[in-house]
Amino acid sequence: MLSRTADSLFWIGRYSERAGNVARGLSASWRMAALAAPRGKAEEEWRALLVASGGAPAFFARHGTLTQAAAIRWLTLDPDNPSSIASCIQAARRNARAVRTALTVDMWSAINDTWTELRRIGPDAVAADRLPSFLEWVQARTLLFNGAAADTMLRDEAWLFLRLGTLLERGDNTARLLDARHAAFAPAAEAADPAAWQAALRAVSALRAYQHVFRARLAPERVAELLLLRPELPRSVRACHQRVQGLLEAIAGLTGRRGACHDTALALRQELAAARIGAVLQEGLHATLTRIIDTNLRLGEEITALYLSGR
Amino acid sequence: MPPPPPLPAFDECGWGGRIRPAYAGIARFLATAGPELLEAKRREAEALFRRIGITFAVYSEGGDPERLIPFDLIPRVLAKGEWERLSAGLVQRVRALNAFLGDVYGPRRILQAGLIPPDLVLKNAAYRPEMVGFTPPGGVWTHVAGIDLVRTGPEDFYVLEDNCRTPSGVSYMLENREAMLRLLPDLCAAHRIAPISHYPEELLETLKAVAPAGAGADPTVVVLTPGPFNSAYYEHSFLADEMGVELVEGADLFVEDETVFMRTTAGPKRVDVIYRRIDDDFLDPEAFRPDSLLGVPGLMRAYKAGRVALANAPGAGVADDKSIYPHVPTMIRFYLGEEPLLANVPTYECDKPEDLAFVLAHLDSLVVKLARGSGGYGMLVGPHATPAQRAEFAARIRACPADYIAQPTLPLSTVPTLVNGGIAPRHVDLRPYILFGREIRVVPGGLTRVALREGSLVVNSSQGGGTKDTWVLEEDPPAENGGC
């Protein structure tokens, strides 16, 4: 297929996923901040979320001080934040319009109707106690788009690039959210911080999943294991990279081309399959996650160079 | 301003009088349908087109979807014999236009014979010196032509205008048929209508037929579009989709070793035939307008090297220029040695002194147009204008006579149309589509454009016109008492 079309599909996958992930993470932080506020620790929640989104430097350059209202606006509607929910929805729709015929009617409707509705939303939709229903709406729209794609899209190259963008973004998001709270997972941490462990799980909708898997109290090494290494959790870093590597193999089969991205993806998949959480925590969760996040960045560049840039 | 007095017009259906045989079924349907059903169907049609339109409409960021071109439920019907005569005339005309293009970019015999003033051709804005001495693949210049026809009586058809560059509207022709089959299936089933849904296959075959030598058994065809902000984008993507070929923009292509490639996930892929819906001017910044971001640098080099085919050929526009139009009958006689089967509308060229004098003296009965205009703008419809408007236009003509041509105000035929308050005749024209690949093929019917305002003769969609489905009957209906 045209490189430009594949590029747009890849980015539709990424932006659509990102909007849902920001909503999910913000939902968790908002709840945790409400509990942490009496103890004067709300700011940490917001800081963790800003760091995870990669937008902390830009935020502080514009806002100086971290307040709940400023953080919420930055992550939801601010057009100056390229990864705000609003910016992601805009970008997804812009890309979808450019490759309209590569999408099914249900997929186009899902994206376009989300965009249309967003244009009607003003700042009061994310104020105070109205925020949770806005965030639920965003998450629901992402699920709708994913469902439309899963149920109606032909399983061809277009599907593969769309899924590739989605899963690369999903795995990266989990890694970042965990990394933003890594201090709470160090074996030598001064004090147990169950609030941080719970926040990490909530941010990827994995709190109940933890109980289904472990049936025990929260323990930091188990939380880290679930989010990083467990293949049965669909948002775990390992599960996402398993799929990313499989998708790249399928794309190589259809296009007859492979490159650096295949080696990178395979190495990461194998590393995550072989890893044991005890060793990871000894080495340092932050070091491992930083490495994974950097690899994701490189992987995106390698995919772009090989398939999406057109030369 | 009150509506203009209706011109005595030929109603193709015979509405309000003796129904012509081709419309017998339609007339029966309309008589029994009743206003509620027709209104319900009209709303259903609008919803159907709005859904299709919304799916493909061009959006400007923050703006509203483009207004849809209205579709009228009542089809326009042509009998088999009527169509066969038209079809032969269209084939003849397209053959002559192609011969003309090959001649004026080649030996220029028609100019040397003194039959057409050379300046009209060689100094024409659409004439491309880059094409002199070049023969396009297969010798075909106008792969897709739209010849606009009007009718003033049962046997009287005139060519209003030729379109040899990037004629559009074929997607409406196809979608209108689909809409009719969906909305009025029984009525459609009661007639043997010549099918048109194979147009995309025909178009693809036409394009493949002119692939350059060396393209192999299955040439790669693409549709080149200026992009989603172009008003005809819907049609570009529709045709690409229906033909199963890639829809590309300039940036998706590049030229290397005089060969055109498109950027794909599997690497550069050679392109053999480009159905280009971009004007000559914007096609190649190396050869034409250097500021064009829509085109492909080096495309003309690849084309002249015979490594890629372009449909329609660059420079084909000189054949459809309004100042060349009066000479098409001459072309038919000169190149084909035949009498024209389809007549031109009598045309006065204002750069000829005797024509200019006639035009200025008869502005109240003429339609005056810019020789290089399009879309119905820059036009004076004499009988519908006030004396002040005519005087103002006369001043413009005197200032620059060579810019204008004039034609008598033709009473265009009418076809019954759904209007507020029922059914009434409205003026129509016809744009058939002619494909020229290995041979010339005419798609049965074409796009009927209808002027929706009472008395209006302006059918262009950009000025409030609508469209109808066009039926060509595969059997001549039995003539009723005395025929039509």
mmCIF file with all atom_site columns, N, CA, C and O in Angstrom, chain B residues 297-341:
data_model
loop_
_atom_site.group_PDB
_atom_site.id
_atom_site.type_symbol
_atom_site.label_atom_id
_atom_site.label_alt_id
_atom_site.label_comp_id
_atom_site.label_asym_id
_atom_site.label_entity_id
_atom_site.label_seq_id
_atom_site.pdbx_PDB_ins_code
_atom_site.Cartn_x
_atom_site.Cartn_y
_atom_site.Cartn_z
_atom_site.occupancy
_atom_site.B_iso_or_equiv
_atom_site.pdbx_formal_charge
_atom_site.auth_seq_id
_atom_site.auth_comp_id
_atom_site.auth_asym_id
_atom_site.auth_atom_id
_atom_site.pdbx_PDB_model_num
ATOM 1   N N  . PRO B 1 297 ? 7.616   16.568 -9.910  1.00 0.00 ? 297 PRO B N  1
ATOM 2   C CA . PRO B 1 297 ? 8.748   17.097 -10.683 1.00 0.00 ? 297 PRO B CA 1
ATOM 3   C C  . PRO B 1 297 ? 9.301   16.022 -11.603 1.00 0.00 ? 297 PRO B C  1
ATOM 4   O O  . PRO B 1 297 ? 9.554   14.899 -11.171 1.00 0.00 ? 297 PRO B O  1
ATOM 5   N N  . GLY B 1 298 ? 9.458   16.367 -12.873 1.00 0.00 ? 298 GLY B N  1
ATOM 6   C CA . GLY B 1 298 ? 10.019  15.407 -13.819 1.00 0.00 ? 298 GLY B CA 1
ATOM 7   C C  . GLY B 1 298 ? 8.995   14.546 -14.523 1.00 0.00 ? 298 GLY B C  1
ATOM 8   O O  . GLY B 1 298 ? 9.360   13.720 -15.368 1.00 0.00 ? 298 GLY B O  1
ATOM 9   N N  . LEU B 1 299 ? 7.718   14.744 -14.221 1.00 0.00 ? 299 LEU B N  1
ATOM 10  C CA . LEU B 1 299 ? 6.679   13.899 -14.818 1.00 0.00 ? 299 LEU B CA 1
ATOM 11  C C  . LEU B 1 299 ? 6.670   14.023 -16.336 1.00 0.00 ? 299 LEU B C  1
ATOM 12  O O  . LEU B 1 299 ? 6.556   13.028 -17.063 1.00 0.00 ? 299 LEU B O  1
ATOM 13  N N  . MET B 1 300 ? 6.812   15.244 -16.846 1.00 0.00 ? 300 MET B N  1
ATOM 14  C CA . MET B 1 300 ? 6.795   15.436 -18.303 1.00 0.00 ? 300 MET B CA 1
ATOM 15  C C  . MET B 1 300 ? 7.999   14.768 -18.955 1.00 0.00 ? 300 MET B C  1
ATOM 16  O O  . MET B 1 300 ? 7.927   14.279 -20.074 1.00 0.00 ? 300 MET B O  1
ATOM 17  N N  . ARG B 1 301 ? 9.117   14.748 -18.266 1.00 0.00 ? 301 ARG B N  1
ATOM 18  C CA . ARG B 1 301 ? 10.307  14.069 -18.808 1.00 0.00 ? 301 ARG B CA 1
ATOM 19  C C  . ARG B 1 301 ? 10.019  12.589 -18.990 1.00 0.00 ? 301 ARG B C  1
ATOM 20  O O  . ARG B 1 301 ? 10.322  11.993 -20.014 1.00 0.00 ? 301 ARG B O  1
ATOM 21  N N  . ALA B 1 302 ? 9.426   11.990 -17.947 1.00 0.00 ? 302 ALA B N  1
ATOM 22  C CA . ALA B 1 302 ? 9.091   10.559 -18.029 1.00 0.00 ? 302 ALA B CA 1
ATOM 23  C C  . ALA B 1 302 ? 8.061   10.318 -19.135 1.00 0.00 ? 302 ALA B C  1
ATOM 24  O O  . ALA B 1 302 ? 8.126   9.332  -19.862 1.00 0.00 ? 302 ALA B O  1
ATOM 25  N N  . TYR B 1 303 ? 7.113   11.270 -19.249 1.00 0.00 ? 303 TYR B N  1
ATOM 26  C CA . TYR B 1 303 ? 6.056   11.140 -20.259 1.00 0.00 ? 303 TYR B CA 1
ATOM 27  C C  . TYR B 1 303 ? 6.637   11.215 -21.663 1.00 0.00 ? 303 TYR B C  1
ATOM 28  O O  . TYR B 1 303 ? 6.347   10.380 -22.521 1.00 0.00 ? 303 TYR B O  1
ATOM 29  N N  . LYS B 1 304 ? 7.489   12.210 -21.893 1.00 0.00 ? 304 LYS B N  1
ATOM 30  C CA . LYS B 1 304 ? 8.066   12.375 -23.232 1.00 0.00 ? 304 LYS B CA 1
ATOM 31  C C  . LYS B 1 304 ? 9.041   11.246 -23.550 1.00 0.00 ? 304 LYS B C  1
ATOM 32  O O  . LYS B 1 304 ? 9.285   10.941 -24.708 1.00 0.00 ? 304 LYS B O  1
ATOM 33  N N  . ALA B 1 305 ? 9.586   10.616 -22.521 1.00 0.00 ? 305 ALA B N  1
ATOM 34  C CA . ALA B 1 305 ? 10.482  9.481  -22.762 1.00 0.00 ? 305 ALA B CA 1
ATOM 35  C C  . ALA B 1 305 ? 9.695   8.205  -23.042 1.00 0.00 ? 305 ALA B C  1
ATOM 36  O O  . ALA B 1 305 ? 10.275  7.141  -23.257 1.00 0.00 ? 305 ALA B O  1
ATOM 37  N N  . GLY B 1 306 ? 8.353   8.333  -22.998 1.00 0.00 ? 306 GLY B N  1
ATOM 38  C CA . GLY B 1 306 ? 7.516   7.174  -23.296 1.00 0.00 ? 306 GLY B CA 1
ATOM 39  C C  . GLY B 1 306 ? 7.455   6.153  -22.171 1.00 0.00 ? 306 GLY B C  1
ATOM 40  O O  . GLY B 1 306 ? 7.117   4.997  -22.384 1.00 0.00 ? 306 GLY B O  1
ATOM 41  N N  . ARG B 1 307 ? 7.752   6.600  -20.937 1.00 0.00 ? 307 ARG B N  1
ATOM 42  C CA . ARG B 1 307 ? 7.813   5.640  -19.832 1.00 0.00 ? 307 ARG B CA 1
ATOM 43  C C  . ARG B 1 307 ? 6.522   5.634  -19.002 1.00 0.00 ? 307 ARG B C  1
ATOM 44  O O  . ARG B 1 307 ? 6.363   4.786  -18.127 1.00 0.00 ? 307 ARG B O  1
ATOM 45  N N  . VAL B 1 308 ? 5.649   6.598  -19.243 1.00 0.00 ? 308 VAL B N  1
ATOM 46  C CA . VAL B 1 308 ? 4.380   6.640  -18.514 1.00 0.00 ? 308 VAL B CA 1
ATOM 47  C C  . VAL B 1 308 ? 3.331   7.263  -19.416 1.00 0.00 ? 308 VAL B C  1
ATOM 48  O O  . VAL B 1 308 ? 3.661   8.079  -20.283 1.00 0.00 ? 308 VAL B O  1
ATOM 49  N N  . ALA B 1 309 ? 2.084   6.835  -19.260 1.00 0.00 ? 309 ALA B N  1
ATOM 50  C CA . ALA B 1 309 ? 0.989   7.437  -20.028 1.00 0.00 ? 309 ALA B CA 1
ATOM 51  C C  . ALA B 1 309 ? 0.198   8.360  -19.110 1.00 0.00 ? 309 ALA B C  1
ATOM 52  O O  . ALA B 1 309 ? 0.010   8.046  -17.929 1.00 0.00 ? 309 ALA B O  1
ATOM 53  N N  . LEU B 1 310 ? -0.240  9.491  -19.646 1.00 0.00 ? 310 LEU B N  1
ATOM 54  C CA . LEU B 1 310 ? -1.081  10.429 -18.907 1.00 0.00 ? 310 LEU B CA 1
ATOM 55  C C  . LEU B 1 310 ? -2.429  10.529 -19.606 1.00 0.00 ? 310 LEU B C  1
ATOM 56  O O  . LEU B 1 310 ? -2.495  10.741 -20.813 1.00 0.00 ? 310 LEU B O  1
ATOM 57  N N  . ALA B 1 311 ? -3.496  10.362 -18.819 1.00 0.00 ? 311 ALA B N  1
ATOM 58  C CA . ALA B 1 311 ? -4.845  10.514 -19.371 1.00 0.00 ? 311 ALA B CA 1
ATOM 59  C C  . ALA B 1 311 ? -5.545  11.612 -18.584 1.00 0.00 ? 311 ALA B C  1
ATOM 60  O O  . ALA B 1 311 ? -5.566  11.514 -17.367 1.00 0.00 ? 311 ALA B O  1
ATOM 61  N N  . ASN B 1 312 ? -6.074  12.604 -19.200 1.00 0.00 ? 312 ASN B N  1
ATOM 62  C CA . ASN B 1 312 ? -5.943  12.938 -20.596 1.00 0.00 ? 312 ASN B CA 1
ATOM 63  C C  . ASN B 1 312 ? -4.579  13.581 -20.867 1.00 0.00 ? 312 ASN B C  1
ATOM 64  O O  . ASN B 1 312 ? -3.930  14.062 -19.944 1.00 0.00 ? 312 ASN B O  1
ATOM 65  N N  . ALA B 1 313 ? -4.166  13.613 -22.142 1.00 0.00 ? 313 ALA B N  1
ATOM 66  C CA . ALA B 1 313 ? -2.838  14.114 -22.457 1.00 0.00 ? 313 ALA B CA 1
ATOM 67  C C  . ALA B 1 313 ? -2.728  15.605 -22.144 1.00 0.00 ? 313 ALA B C  1
ATOM 68  O O  . ALA B 1 313 ? -3.691  16.351 -22.309 1.00 0.00 ? 313 ALA B O  1
ATOM 69  N N  . PRO B 1 314 ? -1.576  16.055 -21.695 1.00 0.00 ? 314 PRO B N  1
ATOM 70  C CA . PRO B 1 314 ? -1.389  17.495 -21.531 1.00 0.00 ? 314 PRO B CA 1
ATOM 71  C C  . PRO B 1 314 ? -1.609  18.200 -22.862 1.00 0.00 ? 314 PRO B C  1
ATOM 72  O O  . PRO B 1 314 ? -1.265  17.660 -23.913 1.00 0.00 ? 314 PRO B O  1
ATOM 73  N N  . GLY B 1 315 ? -2.178  19.379 -22.812 1.00 0.00 ? 315 GLY B N  1
ATOM 74  C CA . GLY B 1 315 ? -2.401  20.126 -24.042 1.00 0.00 ? 315 GLY B CA 1
ATOM 75  C C  . GLY B 1 315 ? -3.714  19.819 -24.720 1.00 0.00 ? 315 GLY B C  1
ATOM 76  O O  . GLY B 1 315 ? -4.047  20.452 -25.724 1.00 0.00 ? 315 GLY B O  1
ATOM 77  N N  . ALA B 1 316 ? -4.487  18.854 -24.170 1.00 0.00 ? 316 ALA B N  1
ATOM 78  C CA . ALA B 1 316 ? -5.755  18.510 -24.817 1.00 0.00 ? 316 ALA B CA 1
ATOM 79  C C  . ALA B 1 316 ? -6.766  19.643 -24.693 1.00 0.00 ? 316 ALA B C  1
ATOM 80  O O  . ALA B 1 316 ? -7.742  19.697 -25.432 1.00 0.00 ? 316 ALA B O  1
ATOM 81  N N  . GLY B 1 317 ? -6.525  20.544 -23.759 1.00 0.00 ? 317 GLY B N  1
ATOM 82  C CA . GLY B 1 317 ? -7.470  21.630 -23.524 1.00 0.00 ? 317 GLY B CA 1
ATOM 83  C C  . GLY B 1 317 ? -7.677  22.559 -24.704 1.00 0.00 ? 317 GLY B C  1
ATOM 84  O O  . GLY B 1 317 ? -8.695  23.239 -24.792 1.00 0.00 ? 317 GLY B O  1
ATOM 85  N N  . VAL B 1 318 ? -6.718  22.598 -25.627 1.00 0.00 ? 318 VAL B N  1
ATOM 86  C CA . VAL B 1 318 ? -6.893  23.507 -26.761 1.00 0.00 ? 318 VAL B CA 1
ATOM 87  C C  . VAL B 1 318 ? -8.094  23.070 -27.612 1.00 0.00 ? 318 VAL B C  1
ATOM 88  O O  . VAL B 1 318 ? -8.710  23.874 -28.306 1.00 0.00 ? 318 VAL B O  1
ATOM 89  N N  . ALA B 1 319 ? -8.462  21.792 -27.531 1.00 0.00 ? 319 ALA B N  1
ATOM 90  C CA . ALA B 1 319 ? -9.588  21.318 -28.352 1.00 0.00 ? 319 ALA B CA 1
ATOM 91  C C  . ALA B 1 319 ? -10.941 21.676 -27.764 1.00 0.00 ? 319 ALA B C  1
ATOM 92  O O  . ALA B 1 319 ? -11.931 21.701 -28.485 1.00 0.00 ? 319 ALA B O  1
ATOM 93  N N  . ASP B 1 320 ? -11.002 21.962 -26.460 1.00 0.00 ? 320 ASP B N  1
ATOM 94  C CA . ASP B 1 320 ? -12.317 22.242 -25.881 1.00 0.00 ? 320 ASP B CA 1
ATOM 95  C C  . ASP B 1 320 ? -12.504 23.710 -25.567 1.00 0.00 ? 320 ASP B C  1
ATOM 96  O O  . ASP B 1 320 ? -13.489 24.102 -24.982 1.00 0.00 ? 320 ASP B O  1
ATOM 97  N N  . ASP B 1 321 ? -11.544 24.513 -25.981 1.00 0.00 ? 321 ASP B N  1
ATOM 98  C CA . ASP B 1 321 ? -11.643 25.947 -25.763 1.00 0.00 ? 321 ASP B CA 1
ATOM 99  C C  . ASP B 1 321 ? -12.866 26.492 -26.512 1.00 0.00 ? 321 ASP B C  1
ATOM 100 O O  . ASP B 1 321 ? -13.134 26.107 -27.650 1.00 0.00 ? 321 ASP B O  1
ATOM 101 N N  . LYS B 1 322 ? -13.591 27.429 -25.889 1.00 0.00 ? 322 LYS B N  1
ATOM 102 C CA . LYS B 1 322 ? -14.814 27.944 -26.518 1.00 0.00 ? 322 LYS B CA 1
ATOM 103 C C  . LYS B 1 322 ? -14.530 28.676 -27.830 1.00 0.00 ? 322 LYS B C  1
ATOM 104 O O  . LYS B 1 322 ? -15.402 28.759 -28.702 1.00 0.00 ? 322 LYS B O  1
ATOM 105 N N  . SER B 1 323 ? -13.315 29.193 -27.983 1.00 0.00 ? 323 SER B N  1
ATOM 106 C CA . SER B 1 323 ? -13.018 29.892 -29.233 1.00 0.00 ? 323 SER B CA 1
ATOM 107 C C  . SER B 1 323 ? -12.706 28.898 -30.359 1.00 0.00 ? 323 SER B C  1
ATOM 108 O O  . SER B 1 323 ? -12.756 29.247 -31.537 1.00 0.00 ? 323 SER B O  1
ATOM 109 N N  . ILE B 1 324 ? -12.402 27.669 -30.001 1.00 0.00 ? 324 ILE B N  1
ATOM 110 C CA . ILE B 1 324 ? -12.136 26.621 -30.994 1.00 0.00 ? 324 ILE B CA 1
ATOM 111 C C  . ILE B 1 324 ? -13.437 25.900 -31.364 1.00 0.00 ? 324 ILE B C  1
ATOM 112 O O  . ILE B 1 324 ? -13.581 25.387 -32.464 1.00 0.00 ? 324 ILE B O  1
ATOM 113 N N  . TYR B 1 325 ? -14.362 25.909 -30.432 1.00 0.00 ? 325 TYR B N  1
ATOM 114 C CA . TYR B 1 325 ? -15.645 25.197 -30.594 1.00 0.00 ? 325 TYR B CA 1
ATOM 115 C C  . TYR B 1 325 ? -16.327 25.453 -31.942 1.00 0.00 ? 325 TYR B C  1
ATOM 116 O O  . TYR B 1 325 ? -16.791 24.501 -32.580 1.00 0.00 ? 325 TYR B O  1
ATOM 117 N N  . PRO B 1 326 ? -16.407 26.703 -32.426 1.00 0.00 ? 326 PRO B N  1
ATOM 118 C CA . PRO B 1 326 ? -17.101 26.913 -33.705 1.00 0.00 ? 326 PRO B CA 1
ATOM 119 C C  . PRO B 1 326 ? -16.456 26.180 -34.876 1.00 0.00 ? 326 PRO B C  1
ATOM 120 O O  . PRO B 1 326 ? -17.080 26.019 -35.920 1.00 0.00 ? 326 PRO B O  1
ATOM 121 N N  . HIS B 1 327 ? -15.221 25.726 -34.694 1.00 0.00 ? 327 HIS B N  1
ATOM 122 C CA . HIS B 1 327 ? -14.509 25.098 -35.815 1.00 0.00 ? 327 HIS B CA 1
ATOM 123 C C  . HIS B 1 327 ? -14.573 23.580 -35.805 1.00 0.00 ? 327 HIS B C  1
ATOM 124 O O  . HIS B 1 327 ? -13.998 22.928 -36.679 1.00 0.00 ? 327 HIS B O  1
ATOM 125 N N  . VAL B 1 328 ? -15.254 23.007 -34.819 1.00 0.00 ? 328 VAL B N  1
ATOM 126 C CA . VAL B 1 328 ? -15.292 21.541 -34.744 1.00 0.00 ? 328 VAL B CA 1
ATOM 127 C C  . VAL B 1 328 ? -15.974 20.911 -35.964 1.00 0.00 ? 328 VAL B C  1
ATOM 128 O O  . VAL B 1 328 ? -15.478 19.914 -36.492 1.00 0.00 ? 328 VAL B O  1
ATOM 129 N N  . PRO B 1 329 ? -17.073 21.474 -36.458 1.00 0.00 ? 329 PRO B N  1
ATOM 130 C CA . PRO B 1 329 ? -17.654 20.896 -37.687 1.00 0.00 ? 329 PRO B CA 1
ATOM 131 C C  . PRO B 1 329 ? -16.643 20.868 -38.839 1.00 0.00 ? 329 PRO B C  1
ATOM 132 O O  . PRO B 1 329 ? -16.604 19.907 -39.607 1.00 0.00 ? 329 PRO B O  1
ATOM 133 N N  . THR B 1 330 ? -15.812 21.893 -38.923 1.00 0.00 ? 330 THR B N  1
ATOM 134 C CA . THR B 1 330 ? -14.752 21.913 -39.938 1.00 0.00 ? 330 THR B CA 1
ATOM 135 C C  . THR B 1 330 ? -13.784 20.760 -39.727 1.00 0.00 ? 330 THR B C  1
ATOM 136 O O  . THR B 1 330 ? -13.338 20.114 -40.672 1.00 0.00 ? 330 THR B O  1
ATOM 137 N N  . MET B 1 331 ? -13.453 20.514 -38.460 1.00 0.00 ? 331 MET B N  1
ATOM 138 C CA . MET B 1 331 ? -12.537 19.411 -38.147 1.00 0.00 ? 331 MET B CA 1
ATOM 139 C C  . MET B 1 331 ? -13.113 18.081 -38.627 1.00 0.00 ? 331 MET B C  1
ATOM 140 O O  . MET B 1 331 ? -12.403 17.240 -39.180 1.00 0.00 ? 331 MET B O  1
ATOM 141 N N  . ILE B 1 332 ? -14.413 17.884 -38.403 1.00 0.00 ? 332 ILE B N  1
ATOM 142 C CA . ILE B 1 332 ? -15.042 16.624 -38.785 1.00 0.00 ? 332 ILE B CA 1
ATOM 143 C C  . ILE B 1 332 ? -14.941 16.432 -40.291 1.00 0.00 ? 332 ILE B C  1
ATOM 144 O O  . ILE B 1 332 ? -14.596 15.349 -40.779 1.00 0.00 ? 332 ILE B O  1
ATOM 145 N N  . ARG B 1 333 ? -15.198 17.488 -41.018 1.00 0.00 ? 333 ARG B N  1
ATOM 146 C CA . ARG B 1 333 ? -15.120 17.384 -42.477 1.00 0.00 ? 333 ARG B CA 1
ATOM 147 C C  . ARG B 1 333 ? -13.684 17.172 -42.934 1.00 0.00 ? 333 ARG B C  1
ATOM 148 O O  . ARG B 1 333 ? -13.416 16.347 -43.804 1.00 0.00 ? 333 ARG B O  1
ATOM 149 N N  . PHE B 1 334 ? -12.745 17.878 -42.304 1.00 0.00 ? 334 PHE B N  1
ATOM 150 C CA . PHE B 1 334 ? -11.357 17.834 -42.754 1.00 0.00 ? 334 PHE B CA 1
ATOM 151 C C  . PHE B 1 334 ? -10.691 16.499 -42.444 1.00 0.00 ? 334 PHE B C  1
ATOM 152 O O  . PHE B 1 334 ? -10.042 15.911 -43.296 1.00 0.00 ? 334 PHE B O  1
ATOM 153 N N  . TYR B 1 335 ? -10.856 16.015 -41.210 1.00 0.00 ? 335 TYR B N  1
ATOM 154 C CA . TYR B 1 335 ? -10.126 14.808 -40.818 1.00 0.00 ? 335 TYR B CA 1
ATOM 155 C C  . TYR B 1 335 ? -10.864 13.526 -41.181 1.00 0.00 ? 335 TYR B C  1
ATOM 156 O O  . TYR B 1 335 ? -10.224 12.507 -41.429 1.00 0.00 ? 335 TYR B O  1
ATOM 157 N N  . LEU B 1 336 ? -12.193 13.574 -41.150 1.00 0.00 ? 336 LEU B N  1
ATOM 158 C CA . LEU B 1 336 ? -12.957 12.346 -41.375 1.00 0.00 ? 336 LEU B CA 1
ATOM 159 C C  . LEU B 1 336 ? -13.641 12.312 -42.737 1.00 0.00 ? 336 LEU B C  1
ATOM 160 O O  . LEU B 1 336 ? -14.125 11.268 -43.149 1.00 0.00 ? 336 LEU B O  1
ATOM 161 N N  . GLY B 1 337 ? -13.687 13.459 -43.415 1.00 0.00 ? 337 GLY B N  1
ATOM 162 C CA . GLY B 1 337 ? -14.372 13.511 -44.702 1.00 0.00 ? 337 GLY B CA 1
ATOM 163 C C  . GLY B 1 337 ? -15.856 13.211 -44.563 1.00 0.00 ? 337 GLY B C  1
ATOM 164 O O  . GLY B 1 337 ? -16.467 12.659 -45.462 1.00 0.00 ? 337 GLY B O  1
ATOM 165 N N  . GLU B 1 338 ? -16.442 13.541 -43.407 1.00 0.00 ? 338 GLU B N  1
ATOM 166 C CA . GLU B 1 338 ? -17.865 13.256 -43.167 1.00 0.00 ? 338 GLU B CA 1
ATOM 167 C C  . GLU B 1 338 ? -18.576 14.546 -42.804 1.00 0.00 ? 338 GLU B C  1
ATOM 168 O O  . GLU B 1 338 ? -17.957 15.516 -42.380 1.00 0.00 ? 338 GLU B O  1
ATOM 169 N N  . GLU B 1 339 ? -19.891 14.519 -42.965 1.00 0.00 ? 339 GLU B N  1
ATOM 170 C CA . GLU B 1 339 ? -20.697 15.625 -42.470 1.00 0.00 ? 339 GLU B CA 1
ATOM 171 C C  . GLU B 1 339 ? -20.959 15.403 -40.987 1.00 0.00 ? 339 GLU B C  1
ATOM 172 O O  . GLU B 1 339 ? -21.186 14.269 -40.568 1.00 0.00 ? 339 GLU B O  1
ATOM 173 N N  . PRO B 1 340 ? -20.938 16.478 -40.196 1.00 0.00 ? 340 PRO B N  1
ATOM 174 C CA . PRO B 1 340 ? -21.167 16.297 -38.759 1.00 0.00 ? 340 PRO B CA 1
ATOM 175 C C  . PRO B 1 340 ? -22.556 15.732 -38.488 1.00 0.00 ? 340 PRO B C  1
ATOM 176 O O  . PRO B 1 340 ? -23.534 16.206 -39.046 1.00 0.00 ? 340 PRO B O  1
ATOM 177 N N  . LEU B 1 341 ? -22.607 14.702 -37.650 1.00 0.00 ? 341 LEU B N  1
ATOM 178 C CA . LEU B 1 341 ? -23.891 14.119 -37.273 1.00 0.00 ? 341 LEU B CA 1
ATOM 179 C C  . LEU B 1 341 ? -24.555 14.938 -36.183 1.00 0.00 ? 341 LEU B C  1
ATOM 180 O O  . LEU B 1 341 ? -25.770 14.970 -36.051 1.00 0.00 ? 341 LEU B O  1
#
